[in-house]
CSV table of C-alpha atoms in Angstrom, one decimal:
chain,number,residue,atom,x,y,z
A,289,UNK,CA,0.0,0.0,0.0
A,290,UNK,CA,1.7,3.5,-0.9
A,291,UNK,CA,2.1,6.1,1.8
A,292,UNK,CA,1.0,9.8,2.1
A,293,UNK,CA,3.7,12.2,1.7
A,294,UNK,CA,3.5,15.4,3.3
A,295,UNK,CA,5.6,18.7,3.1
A,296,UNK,CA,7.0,20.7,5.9
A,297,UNK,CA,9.1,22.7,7.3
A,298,UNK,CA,10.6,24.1,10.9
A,299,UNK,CA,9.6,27.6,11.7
A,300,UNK,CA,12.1,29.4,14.2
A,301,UNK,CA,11.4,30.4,17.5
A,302,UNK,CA,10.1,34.0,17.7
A,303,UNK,CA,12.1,36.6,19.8
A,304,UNK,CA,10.8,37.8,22.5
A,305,UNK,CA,10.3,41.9,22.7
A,306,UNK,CA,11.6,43.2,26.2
A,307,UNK,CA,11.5,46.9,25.4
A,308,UNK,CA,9.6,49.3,23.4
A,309,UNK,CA,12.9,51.5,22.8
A,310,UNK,CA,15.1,48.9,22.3
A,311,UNK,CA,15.5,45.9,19.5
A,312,UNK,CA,18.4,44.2,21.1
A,313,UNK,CA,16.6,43.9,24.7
A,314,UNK,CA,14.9,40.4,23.1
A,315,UNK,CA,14.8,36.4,24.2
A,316,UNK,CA,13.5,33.6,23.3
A,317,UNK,CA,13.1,32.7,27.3
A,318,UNK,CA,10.0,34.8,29.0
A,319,UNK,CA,11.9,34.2,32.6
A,320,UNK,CA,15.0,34.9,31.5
A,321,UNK,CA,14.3,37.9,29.6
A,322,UNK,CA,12.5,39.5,32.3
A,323,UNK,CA,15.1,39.4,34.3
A,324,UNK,CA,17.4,40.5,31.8
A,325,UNK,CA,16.1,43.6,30.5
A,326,UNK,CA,12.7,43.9,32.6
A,327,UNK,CA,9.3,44.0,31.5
A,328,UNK,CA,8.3,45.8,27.3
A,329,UNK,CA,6.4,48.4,29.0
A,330,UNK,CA,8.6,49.7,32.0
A,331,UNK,CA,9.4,52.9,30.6
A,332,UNK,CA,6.0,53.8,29.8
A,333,UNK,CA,3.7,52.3,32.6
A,334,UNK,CA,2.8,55.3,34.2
A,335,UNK,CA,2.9,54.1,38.3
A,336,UNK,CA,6.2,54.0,40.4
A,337,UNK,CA,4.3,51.3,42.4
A,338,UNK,CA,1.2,48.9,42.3
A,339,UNK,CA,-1.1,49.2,45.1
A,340,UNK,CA,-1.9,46.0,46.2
A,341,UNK,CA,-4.5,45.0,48.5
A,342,UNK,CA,-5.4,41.8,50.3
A,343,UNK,CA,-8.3,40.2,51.7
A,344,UNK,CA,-7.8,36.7,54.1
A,345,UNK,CA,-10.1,34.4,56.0
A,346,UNK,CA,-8.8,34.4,59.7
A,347,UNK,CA,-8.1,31.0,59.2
A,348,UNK,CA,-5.7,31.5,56.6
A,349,UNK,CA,-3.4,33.8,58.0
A,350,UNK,CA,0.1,32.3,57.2
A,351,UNK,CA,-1.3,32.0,53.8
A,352,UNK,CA,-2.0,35.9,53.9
A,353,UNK,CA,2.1,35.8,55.5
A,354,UNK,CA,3.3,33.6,52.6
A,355,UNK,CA,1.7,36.1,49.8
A,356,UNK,CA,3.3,39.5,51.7
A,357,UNK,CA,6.8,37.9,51.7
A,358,UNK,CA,7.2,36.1,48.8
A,359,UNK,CA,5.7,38.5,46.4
A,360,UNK,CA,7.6,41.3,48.1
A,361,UNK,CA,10.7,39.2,49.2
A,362,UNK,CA,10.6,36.3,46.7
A,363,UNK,CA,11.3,32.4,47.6
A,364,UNK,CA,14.4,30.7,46.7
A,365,UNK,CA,15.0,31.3,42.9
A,366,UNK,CA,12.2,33.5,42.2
A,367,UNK,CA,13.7,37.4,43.4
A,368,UNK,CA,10.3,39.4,43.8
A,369,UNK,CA,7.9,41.3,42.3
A,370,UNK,CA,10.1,43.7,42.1
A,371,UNK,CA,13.3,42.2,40.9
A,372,UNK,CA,11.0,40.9,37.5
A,373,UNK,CA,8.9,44.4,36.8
A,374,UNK,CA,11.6,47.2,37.9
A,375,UNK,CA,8.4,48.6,40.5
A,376,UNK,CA,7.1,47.7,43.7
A,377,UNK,CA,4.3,45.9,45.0
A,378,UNK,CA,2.9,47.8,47.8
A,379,UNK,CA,0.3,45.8,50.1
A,380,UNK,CA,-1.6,48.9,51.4
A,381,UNK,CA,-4.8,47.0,53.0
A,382,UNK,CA,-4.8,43.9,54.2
A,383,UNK,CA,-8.5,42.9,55.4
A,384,UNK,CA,-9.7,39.8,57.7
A,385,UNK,CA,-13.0,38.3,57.7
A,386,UNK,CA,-13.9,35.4,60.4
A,387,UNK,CA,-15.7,33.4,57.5
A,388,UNK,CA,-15.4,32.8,53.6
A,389,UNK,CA,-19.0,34.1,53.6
A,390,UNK,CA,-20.2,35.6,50.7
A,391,UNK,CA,-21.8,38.6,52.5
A,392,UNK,CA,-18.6,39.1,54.4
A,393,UNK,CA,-16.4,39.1,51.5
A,394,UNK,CA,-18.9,41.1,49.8
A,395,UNK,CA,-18.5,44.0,52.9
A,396,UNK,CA,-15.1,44.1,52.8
A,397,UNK,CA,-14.8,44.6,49.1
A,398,UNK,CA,-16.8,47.3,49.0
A,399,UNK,CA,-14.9,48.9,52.1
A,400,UNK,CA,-11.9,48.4,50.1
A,401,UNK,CA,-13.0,49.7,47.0
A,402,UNK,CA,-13.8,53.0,48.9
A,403,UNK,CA,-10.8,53.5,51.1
A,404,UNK,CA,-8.2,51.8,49.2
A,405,UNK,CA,-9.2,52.2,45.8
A,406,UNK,CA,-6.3,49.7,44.9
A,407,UNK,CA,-4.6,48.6,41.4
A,408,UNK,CA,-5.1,45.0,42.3
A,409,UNK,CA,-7.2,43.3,45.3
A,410,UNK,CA,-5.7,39.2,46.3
A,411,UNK,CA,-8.7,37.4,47.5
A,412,UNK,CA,-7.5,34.3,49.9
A,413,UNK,CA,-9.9,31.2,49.8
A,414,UNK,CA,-9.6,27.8,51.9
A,415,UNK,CA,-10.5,25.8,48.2
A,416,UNK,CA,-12.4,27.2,44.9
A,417,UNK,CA,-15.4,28.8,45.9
A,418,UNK,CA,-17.5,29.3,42.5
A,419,UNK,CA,-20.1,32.1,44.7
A,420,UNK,CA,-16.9,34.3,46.4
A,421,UNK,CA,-15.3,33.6,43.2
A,422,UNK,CA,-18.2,35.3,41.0
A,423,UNK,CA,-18.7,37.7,44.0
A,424,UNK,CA,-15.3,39.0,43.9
A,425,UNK,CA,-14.6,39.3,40.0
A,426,UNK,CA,-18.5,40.8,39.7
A,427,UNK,CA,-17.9,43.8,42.6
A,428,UNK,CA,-14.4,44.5,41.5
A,429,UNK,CA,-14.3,44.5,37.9
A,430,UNK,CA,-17.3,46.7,38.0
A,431,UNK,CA,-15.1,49.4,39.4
A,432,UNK,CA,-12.2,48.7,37.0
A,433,UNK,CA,-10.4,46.8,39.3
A,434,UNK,CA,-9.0,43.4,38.3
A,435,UNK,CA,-8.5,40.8,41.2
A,436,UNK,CA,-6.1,37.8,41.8
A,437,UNK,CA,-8.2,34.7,43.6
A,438,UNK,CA,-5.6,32.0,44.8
A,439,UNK,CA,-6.6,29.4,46.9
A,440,UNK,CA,-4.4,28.0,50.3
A,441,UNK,CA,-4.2,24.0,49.1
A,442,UNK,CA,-1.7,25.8,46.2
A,443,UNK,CA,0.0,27.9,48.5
A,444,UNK,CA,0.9,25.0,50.7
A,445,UNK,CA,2.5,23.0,47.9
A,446,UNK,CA,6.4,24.6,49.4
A,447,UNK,CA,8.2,22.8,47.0
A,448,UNK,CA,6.8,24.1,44.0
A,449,UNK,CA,5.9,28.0,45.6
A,450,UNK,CA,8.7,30.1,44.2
A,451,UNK,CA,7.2,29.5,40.8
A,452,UNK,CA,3.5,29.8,41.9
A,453,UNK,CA,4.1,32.8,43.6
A,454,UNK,CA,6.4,33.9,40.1
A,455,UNK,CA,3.5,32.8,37.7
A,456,UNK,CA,1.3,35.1,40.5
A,457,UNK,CA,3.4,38.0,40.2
A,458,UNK,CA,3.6,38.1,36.0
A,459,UNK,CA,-0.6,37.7,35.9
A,460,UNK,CA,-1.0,40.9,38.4
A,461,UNK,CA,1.1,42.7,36.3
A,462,UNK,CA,-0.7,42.0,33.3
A,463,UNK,CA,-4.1,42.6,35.1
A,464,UNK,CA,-3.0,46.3,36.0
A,465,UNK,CA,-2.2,46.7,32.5
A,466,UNK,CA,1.2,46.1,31.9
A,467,UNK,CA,2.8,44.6,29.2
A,468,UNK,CA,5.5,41.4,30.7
A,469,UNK,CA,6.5,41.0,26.9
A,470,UNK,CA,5.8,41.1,23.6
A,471,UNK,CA,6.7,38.9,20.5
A,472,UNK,CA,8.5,40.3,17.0
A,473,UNK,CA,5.7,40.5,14.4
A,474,UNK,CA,6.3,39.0,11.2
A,475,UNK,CA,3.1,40.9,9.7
A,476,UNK,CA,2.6,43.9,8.1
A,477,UNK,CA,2.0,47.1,10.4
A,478,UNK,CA,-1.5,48.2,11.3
A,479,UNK,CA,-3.0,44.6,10.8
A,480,UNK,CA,-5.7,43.8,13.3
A,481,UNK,CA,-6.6,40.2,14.5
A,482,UNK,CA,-9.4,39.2,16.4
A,483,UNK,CA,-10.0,35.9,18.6
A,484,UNK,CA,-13.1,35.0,18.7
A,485,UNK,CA,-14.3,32.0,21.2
A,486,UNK,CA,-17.3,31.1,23.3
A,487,UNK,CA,-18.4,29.6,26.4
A,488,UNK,CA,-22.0,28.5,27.5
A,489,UNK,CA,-23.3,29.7,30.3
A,490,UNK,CA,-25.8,27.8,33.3
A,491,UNK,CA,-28.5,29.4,31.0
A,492,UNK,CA,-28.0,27.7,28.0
A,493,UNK,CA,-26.6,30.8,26.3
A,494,UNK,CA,-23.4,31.5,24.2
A,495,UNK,CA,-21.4,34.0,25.8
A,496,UNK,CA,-18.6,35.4,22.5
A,497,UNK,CA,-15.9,35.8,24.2
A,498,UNK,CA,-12.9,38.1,21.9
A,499,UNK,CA,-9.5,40.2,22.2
A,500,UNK,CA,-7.6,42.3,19.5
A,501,UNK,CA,-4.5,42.6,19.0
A,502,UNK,CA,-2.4,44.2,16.3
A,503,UNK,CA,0.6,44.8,14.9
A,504,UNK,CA,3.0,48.1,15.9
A,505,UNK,CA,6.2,49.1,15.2
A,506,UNK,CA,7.7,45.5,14.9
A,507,UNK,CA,5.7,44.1,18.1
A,508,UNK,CA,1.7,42.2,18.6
A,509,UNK,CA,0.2,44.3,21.0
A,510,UNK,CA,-3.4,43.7,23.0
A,511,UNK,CA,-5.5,46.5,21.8
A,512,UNK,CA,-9.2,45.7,23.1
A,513,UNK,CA,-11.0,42.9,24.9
A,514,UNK,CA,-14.4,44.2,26.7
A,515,UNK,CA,-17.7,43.2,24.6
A,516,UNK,CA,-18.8,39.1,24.9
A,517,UNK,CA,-22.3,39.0,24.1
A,518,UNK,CA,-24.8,36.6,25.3
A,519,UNK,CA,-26.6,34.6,22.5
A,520,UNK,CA,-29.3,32.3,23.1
A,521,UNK,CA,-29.1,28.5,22.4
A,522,UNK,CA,-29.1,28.4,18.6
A,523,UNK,CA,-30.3,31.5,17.3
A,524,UNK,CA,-27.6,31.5,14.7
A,525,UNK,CA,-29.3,35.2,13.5
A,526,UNK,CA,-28.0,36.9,16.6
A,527,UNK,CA,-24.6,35.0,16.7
A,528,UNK,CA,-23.9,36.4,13.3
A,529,UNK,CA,-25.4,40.2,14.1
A,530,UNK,CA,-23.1,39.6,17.5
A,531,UNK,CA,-19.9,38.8,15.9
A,532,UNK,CA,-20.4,41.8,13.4
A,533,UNK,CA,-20.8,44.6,15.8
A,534,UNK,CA,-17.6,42.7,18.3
A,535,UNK,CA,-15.5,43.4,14.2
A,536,UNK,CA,-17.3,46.6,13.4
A,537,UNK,CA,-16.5,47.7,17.7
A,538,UNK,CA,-13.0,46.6,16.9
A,539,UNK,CA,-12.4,48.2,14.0
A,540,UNK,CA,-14.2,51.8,15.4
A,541,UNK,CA,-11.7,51.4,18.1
A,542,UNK,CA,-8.8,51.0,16.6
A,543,UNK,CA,-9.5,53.4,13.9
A,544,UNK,CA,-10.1,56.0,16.3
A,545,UNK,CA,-6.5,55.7,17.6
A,546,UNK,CA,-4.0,54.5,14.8
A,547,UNK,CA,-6.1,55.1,11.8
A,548,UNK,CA,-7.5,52.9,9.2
A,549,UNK,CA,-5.7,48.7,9.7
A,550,UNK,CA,-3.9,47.4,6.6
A,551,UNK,CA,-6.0,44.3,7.2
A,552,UNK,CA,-8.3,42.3,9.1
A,553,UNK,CA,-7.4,38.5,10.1
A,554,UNK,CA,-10.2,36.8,12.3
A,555,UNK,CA,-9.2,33.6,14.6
A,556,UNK,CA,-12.1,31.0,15.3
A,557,UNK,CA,-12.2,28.4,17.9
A,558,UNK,CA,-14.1,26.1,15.0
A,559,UNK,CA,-13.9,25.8,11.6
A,560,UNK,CA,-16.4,28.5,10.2
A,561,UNK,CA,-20.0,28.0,9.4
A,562,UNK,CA,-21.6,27.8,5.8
A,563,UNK,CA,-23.5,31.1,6.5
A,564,UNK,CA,-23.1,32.8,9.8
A,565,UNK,CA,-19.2,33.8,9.9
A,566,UNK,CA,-18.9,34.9,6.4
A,567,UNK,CA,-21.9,36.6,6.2
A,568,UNK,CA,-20.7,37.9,10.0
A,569,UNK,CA,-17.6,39.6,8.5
A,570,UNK,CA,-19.6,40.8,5.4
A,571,UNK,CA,-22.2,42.6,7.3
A,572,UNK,CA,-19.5,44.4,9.4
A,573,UNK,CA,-17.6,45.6,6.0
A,574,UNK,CA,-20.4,46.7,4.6
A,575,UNK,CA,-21.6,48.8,8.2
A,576,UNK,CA,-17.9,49.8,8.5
A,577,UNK,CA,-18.2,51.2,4.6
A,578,UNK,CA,-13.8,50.1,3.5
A,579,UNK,CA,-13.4,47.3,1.5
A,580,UNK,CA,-10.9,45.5,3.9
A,581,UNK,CA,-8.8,42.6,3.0
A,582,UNK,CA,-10.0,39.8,5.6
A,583,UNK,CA,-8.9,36.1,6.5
A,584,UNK,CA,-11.1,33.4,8.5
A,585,UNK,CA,-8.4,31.4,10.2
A,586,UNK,CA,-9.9,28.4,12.1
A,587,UNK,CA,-7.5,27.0,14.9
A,588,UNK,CA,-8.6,23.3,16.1
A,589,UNK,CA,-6.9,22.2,18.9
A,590,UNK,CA,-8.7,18.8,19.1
A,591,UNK,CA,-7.7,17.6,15.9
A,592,UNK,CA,-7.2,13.8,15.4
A,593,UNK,CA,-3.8,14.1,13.7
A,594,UNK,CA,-0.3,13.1,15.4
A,595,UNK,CA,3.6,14.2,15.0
A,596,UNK,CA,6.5,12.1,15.8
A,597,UNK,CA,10.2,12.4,15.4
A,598,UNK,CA,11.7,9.0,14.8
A,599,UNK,CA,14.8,10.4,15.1
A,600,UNK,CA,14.3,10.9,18.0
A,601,UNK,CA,14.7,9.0,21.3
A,602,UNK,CA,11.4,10.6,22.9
A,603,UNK,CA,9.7,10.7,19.3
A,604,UNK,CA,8.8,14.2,20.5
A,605,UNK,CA,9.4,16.7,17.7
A,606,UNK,CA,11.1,20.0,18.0
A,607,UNK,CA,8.5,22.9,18.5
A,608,UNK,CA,7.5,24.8,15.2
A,609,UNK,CA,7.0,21.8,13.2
A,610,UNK,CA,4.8,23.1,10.7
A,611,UNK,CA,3.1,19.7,7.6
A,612,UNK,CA,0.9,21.3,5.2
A,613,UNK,CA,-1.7,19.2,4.6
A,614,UNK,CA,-3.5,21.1,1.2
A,615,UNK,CA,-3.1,24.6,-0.1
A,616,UNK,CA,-5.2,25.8,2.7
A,617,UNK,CA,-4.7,23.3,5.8
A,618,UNK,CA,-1.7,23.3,8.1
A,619,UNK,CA,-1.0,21.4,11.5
A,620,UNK,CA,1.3,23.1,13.8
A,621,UNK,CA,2.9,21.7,16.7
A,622,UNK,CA,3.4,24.3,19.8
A,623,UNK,CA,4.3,22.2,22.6
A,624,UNK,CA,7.2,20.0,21.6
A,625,UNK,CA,10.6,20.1,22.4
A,626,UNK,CA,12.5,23.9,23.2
A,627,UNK,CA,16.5,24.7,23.8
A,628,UNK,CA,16.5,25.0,27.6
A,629,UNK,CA,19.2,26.9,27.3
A,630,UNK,CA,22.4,24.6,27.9
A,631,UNK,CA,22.5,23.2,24.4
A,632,UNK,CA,19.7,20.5,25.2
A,633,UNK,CA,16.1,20.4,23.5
A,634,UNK,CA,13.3,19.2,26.8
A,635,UNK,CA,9.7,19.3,26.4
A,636,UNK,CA,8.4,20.1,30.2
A,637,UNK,CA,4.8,18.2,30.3
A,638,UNK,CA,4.5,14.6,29.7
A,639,UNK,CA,1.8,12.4,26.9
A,640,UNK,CA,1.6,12.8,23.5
A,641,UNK,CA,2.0,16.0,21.9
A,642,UNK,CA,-1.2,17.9,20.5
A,643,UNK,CA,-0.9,19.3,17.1
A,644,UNK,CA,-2.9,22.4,16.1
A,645,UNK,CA,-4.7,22.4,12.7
A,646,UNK,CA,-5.1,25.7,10.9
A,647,UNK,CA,-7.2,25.8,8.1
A,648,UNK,CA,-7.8,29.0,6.2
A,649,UNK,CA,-11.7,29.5,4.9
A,650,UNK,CA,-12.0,29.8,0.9
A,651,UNK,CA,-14.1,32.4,0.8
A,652,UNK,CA,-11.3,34.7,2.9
A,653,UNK,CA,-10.2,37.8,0.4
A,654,UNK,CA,-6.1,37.0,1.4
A,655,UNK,CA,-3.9,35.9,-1.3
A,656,UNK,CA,-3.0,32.7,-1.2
A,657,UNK,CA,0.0,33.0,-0.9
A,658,UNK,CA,-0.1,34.5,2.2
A,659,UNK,CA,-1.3,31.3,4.2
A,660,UNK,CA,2.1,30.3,5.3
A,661,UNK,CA,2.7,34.1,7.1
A,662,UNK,CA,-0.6,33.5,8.8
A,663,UNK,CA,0.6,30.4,10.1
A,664,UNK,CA,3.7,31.6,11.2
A,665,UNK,CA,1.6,34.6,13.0
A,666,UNK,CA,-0.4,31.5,14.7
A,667,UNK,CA,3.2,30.3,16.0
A,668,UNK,CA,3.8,34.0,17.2
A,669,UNK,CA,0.9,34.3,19.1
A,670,UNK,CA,1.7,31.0,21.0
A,671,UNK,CA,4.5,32.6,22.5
A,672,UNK,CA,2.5,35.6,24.7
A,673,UNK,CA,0.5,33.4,27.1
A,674,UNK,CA,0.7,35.3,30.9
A,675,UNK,CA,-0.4,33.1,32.6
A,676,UNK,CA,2.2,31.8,33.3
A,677,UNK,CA,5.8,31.1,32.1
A,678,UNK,CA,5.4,27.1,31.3
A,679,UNK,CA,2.0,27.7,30.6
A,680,UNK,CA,0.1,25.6,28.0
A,681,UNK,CA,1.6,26.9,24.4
A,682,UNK,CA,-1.9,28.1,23.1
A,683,UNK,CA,-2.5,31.2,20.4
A,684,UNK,CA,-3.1,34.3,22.6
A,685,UNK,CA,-6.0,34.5,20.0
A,686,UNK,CA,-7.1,31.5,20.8
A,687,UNK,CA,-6.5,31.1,24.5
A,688,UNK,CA,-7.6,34.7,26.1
A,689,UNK,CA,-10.7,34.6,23.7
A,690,UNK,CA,-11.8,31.4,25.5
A,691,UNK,CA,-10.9,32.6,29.1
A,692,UNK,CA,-12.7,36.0,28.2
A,693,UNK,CA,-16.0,34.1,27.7
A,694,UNK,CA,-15.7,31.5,30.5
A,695,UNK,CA,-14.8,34.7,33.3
A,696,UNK,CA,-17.9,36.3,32.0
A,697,UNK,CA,-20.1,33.3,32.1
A,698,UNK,CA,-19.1,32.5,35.6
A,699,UNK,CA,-19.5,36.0,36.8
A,700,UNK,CA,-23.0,36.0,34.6
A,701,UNK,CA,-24.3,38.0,32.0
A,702,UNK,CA,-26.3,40.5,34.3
A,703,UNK,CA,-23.7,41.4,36.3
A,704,UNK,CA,-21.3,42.0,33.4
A,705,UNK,CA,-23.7,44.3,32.0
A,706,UNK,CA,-23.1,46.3,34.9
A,707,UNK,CA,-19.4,45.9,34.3
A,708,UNK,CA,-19.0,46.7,30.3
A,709,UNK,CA,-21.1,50.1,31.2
A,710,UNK,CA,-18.4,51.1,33.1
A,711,UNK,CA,-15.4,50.8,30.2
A,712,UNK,CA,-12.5,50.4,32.4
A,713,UNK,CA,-11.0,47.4,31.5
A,714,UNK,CA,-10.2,47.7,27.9
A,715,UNK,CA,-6.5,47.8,28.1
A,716,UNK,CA,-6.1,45.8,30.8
A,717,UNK,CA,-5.7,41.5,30.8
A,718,UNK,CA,-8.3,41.3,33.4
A,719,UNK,CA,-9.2,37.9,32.4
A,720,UNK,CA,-6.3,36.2,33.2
């Protein structure tokens, strides 16, 4: 029986951007580029220290202890807040309640919100408690204040803390709305791409959950990511009027600030529908009034295909691995093995390694020829995930889309109402 042949190729690690100013602060290591040349933004973030507050159950005191020190002090190899973002963490409240009670924790939100009014608030619980989880995000993001919830069960894992508290530390500064790092773009300048994914809330609705980014000077930056809309249970007529005013909001917003984009690229947690996405995108060019070069990428990350190196004692292949299946179909593999830095190649989580398929939609206006950049932008956008620094190698387009929708389907759709009215999220990763 003959075989299938396939062509591929490996695509190189993208740099790192650790500066705005500077094109040689750059590494292909989040950690160790942080503490090279500290975080893109630092010259430009506007506070000379985060105000921090912190909210315990009595019971959980030395947890409270453990969050103070280490994020001020550090643990073993990680140095501090401090040492990895060039400004301080200040804990200016620290409030104790007898109980994780929802009206207690409520009460002392609301006190802190008024007396405080802090950058960040920590929120201490025993284990995951979904109604002081909603209860916290709901109050505080309502007054433009992102939160940090961590539970005492991770806290009291010692042996792996300095990197729990270090993957706490890079998700608060990203929630204030700071920028830990960037990566180099490989796209044209002024080209906007949206994620679009969804979650399904206790109601039976779609919550669209989306983020923008685009390209600047060289560097992918998060432009916008405050408009999921809930959709009932297949009304496909108000998922495709939805997704066309999230573009048509998207493209208003940007515009307003940078000017028209060169181009739009759209990222889709499924492949696209007959009807709805296309006609979606349509509908928005034709309410936006430009005639906007546009691409329908569709990112599955539960595809039934496999890599393997044979050459390889692990049969792990090296991340990047790009095999093009057609003209318009890729698979992409983001979580295989990296240089650790010593002239060795390890991949850090165990099992077999997922591939991503990227398929580009027909009926997109690209060239193309331009399939393989987009694909190579996919591999970009796997490398700016916050939170954490061995977290899961996903497409920020992708990933932050998904946790965007879920966050708002946990808070729920009434209180997030309340919480889009106010507008002060946008440029902030609050959904981390």
């Amino acid at each position: 029986m003959d075989g299938f042949f396939f062509t591929g190729e490996q695509l190189q690690l993208p740099q790192l951007r650790f500066s705005a100013s500077s094109l040689q602060a750059r590494h292909q290591d989040a950690r160790k580029g942080l503490k090279l040349y500290g975080p893109y933004d630092a010259l430009r973030l506007g506070k000379n220290k985060i105000r921090c507050a912190l909210i315990y159950p009595k019971s959980l005191i030395d947890i409270k202890q453990t969050i103070v020190r280490g994020l001020t002090n550090g643990v073993e190899a990680f140095m501090g807040f401090q040492s990895l973002f060039r400004v301080p963490l200040e804990f200016i409240g620290e409030r104790e309640i007898q109980n994780e009670d929802v009206c207690e924790v409520e009460k002392e939100i609301k006190a802190t919100i008024l007396y405080e009014n802090p950058d960040i608030v920590i929120m201490t619980t025993t284990v995951r408690n979904e109604l002081i989880y909603a209860k916290v995000k709901s109050l505080l993001l309502g007054n433009g204040i992102p939160s940090q919830v961590v539970t005492a069960e991770k806290l009291r894992n010692t042996k792996g803390l300095p990197w729990i508290l270090e993957n706490i530390a890079l998700q608060i500064y990203a929630k204030i709305g700071g920028t830990p790092w960037t990566v180099m773009s490989s796209s044209p300048k002024g080209e906007l791409v949206i994620g679009v994914s969804r979650a399904i809330d206790k109601r039976r609705n779609y919550i669209i959950g989306f983020i923008t980014l685009f390209s600047y000077d060289g560097d992918y930056l998060l432009f916008y990511s405050l408009a999921p809309r809930p959709i009932e249970w297949q009304k496909l007529d108000e998922y495709r009027n939805a997704l066309s005013q999230l573009i048509v909001d998207a493209y208003r917003e940007y515009e307003r600030y940078h000017g028209k984009p060169s181009s739009l690229v759209i990222h889709l947690c499924k492949r696209p529908g007959r009807f709805r996405e296309i006609a979606a995108v349509e509908q928005a060019l034709q309410e936006i009034g430009f005639d906007l070069p546009f691409a329908l990428i569709h990112l599955n990350d539960d595809t039934n295909y496999r890599l393997f190196d044979t050459g390889h004692p692990t049969y792990v292949p090296q991340t990047g691995i790009k095999v093009d299946i057609n003209p318009y179909t890729a698979l992409l593999l983001l979580d295989g093995r990296v240089p650790d830095g010593t002239g060795q190649e390890v991949r850090r989580k165990r099992g077999v390694p997922k591939v991503l398929e990227v398929y580009m939609d027909k009926r997109s206006t690209f060239p193309l020829d331009e399939f393989p950049r987009l694909v190579q932008q996919v591999f970009e956008f796997a490398r700016v995930n916050w939170r954490g620094f061995n977290a899961q190698t996903i497409p920020a387009t992708l990933n932050y889309s998904y946790l965007v929708a879920r966050l708002v389907s946990e808070i729920g759709i009434d209180d997030w109402n309340h919480i889009i009215s106010a507008g002060a999220l946008r440029d902030k990763a609050w959904f981390l």
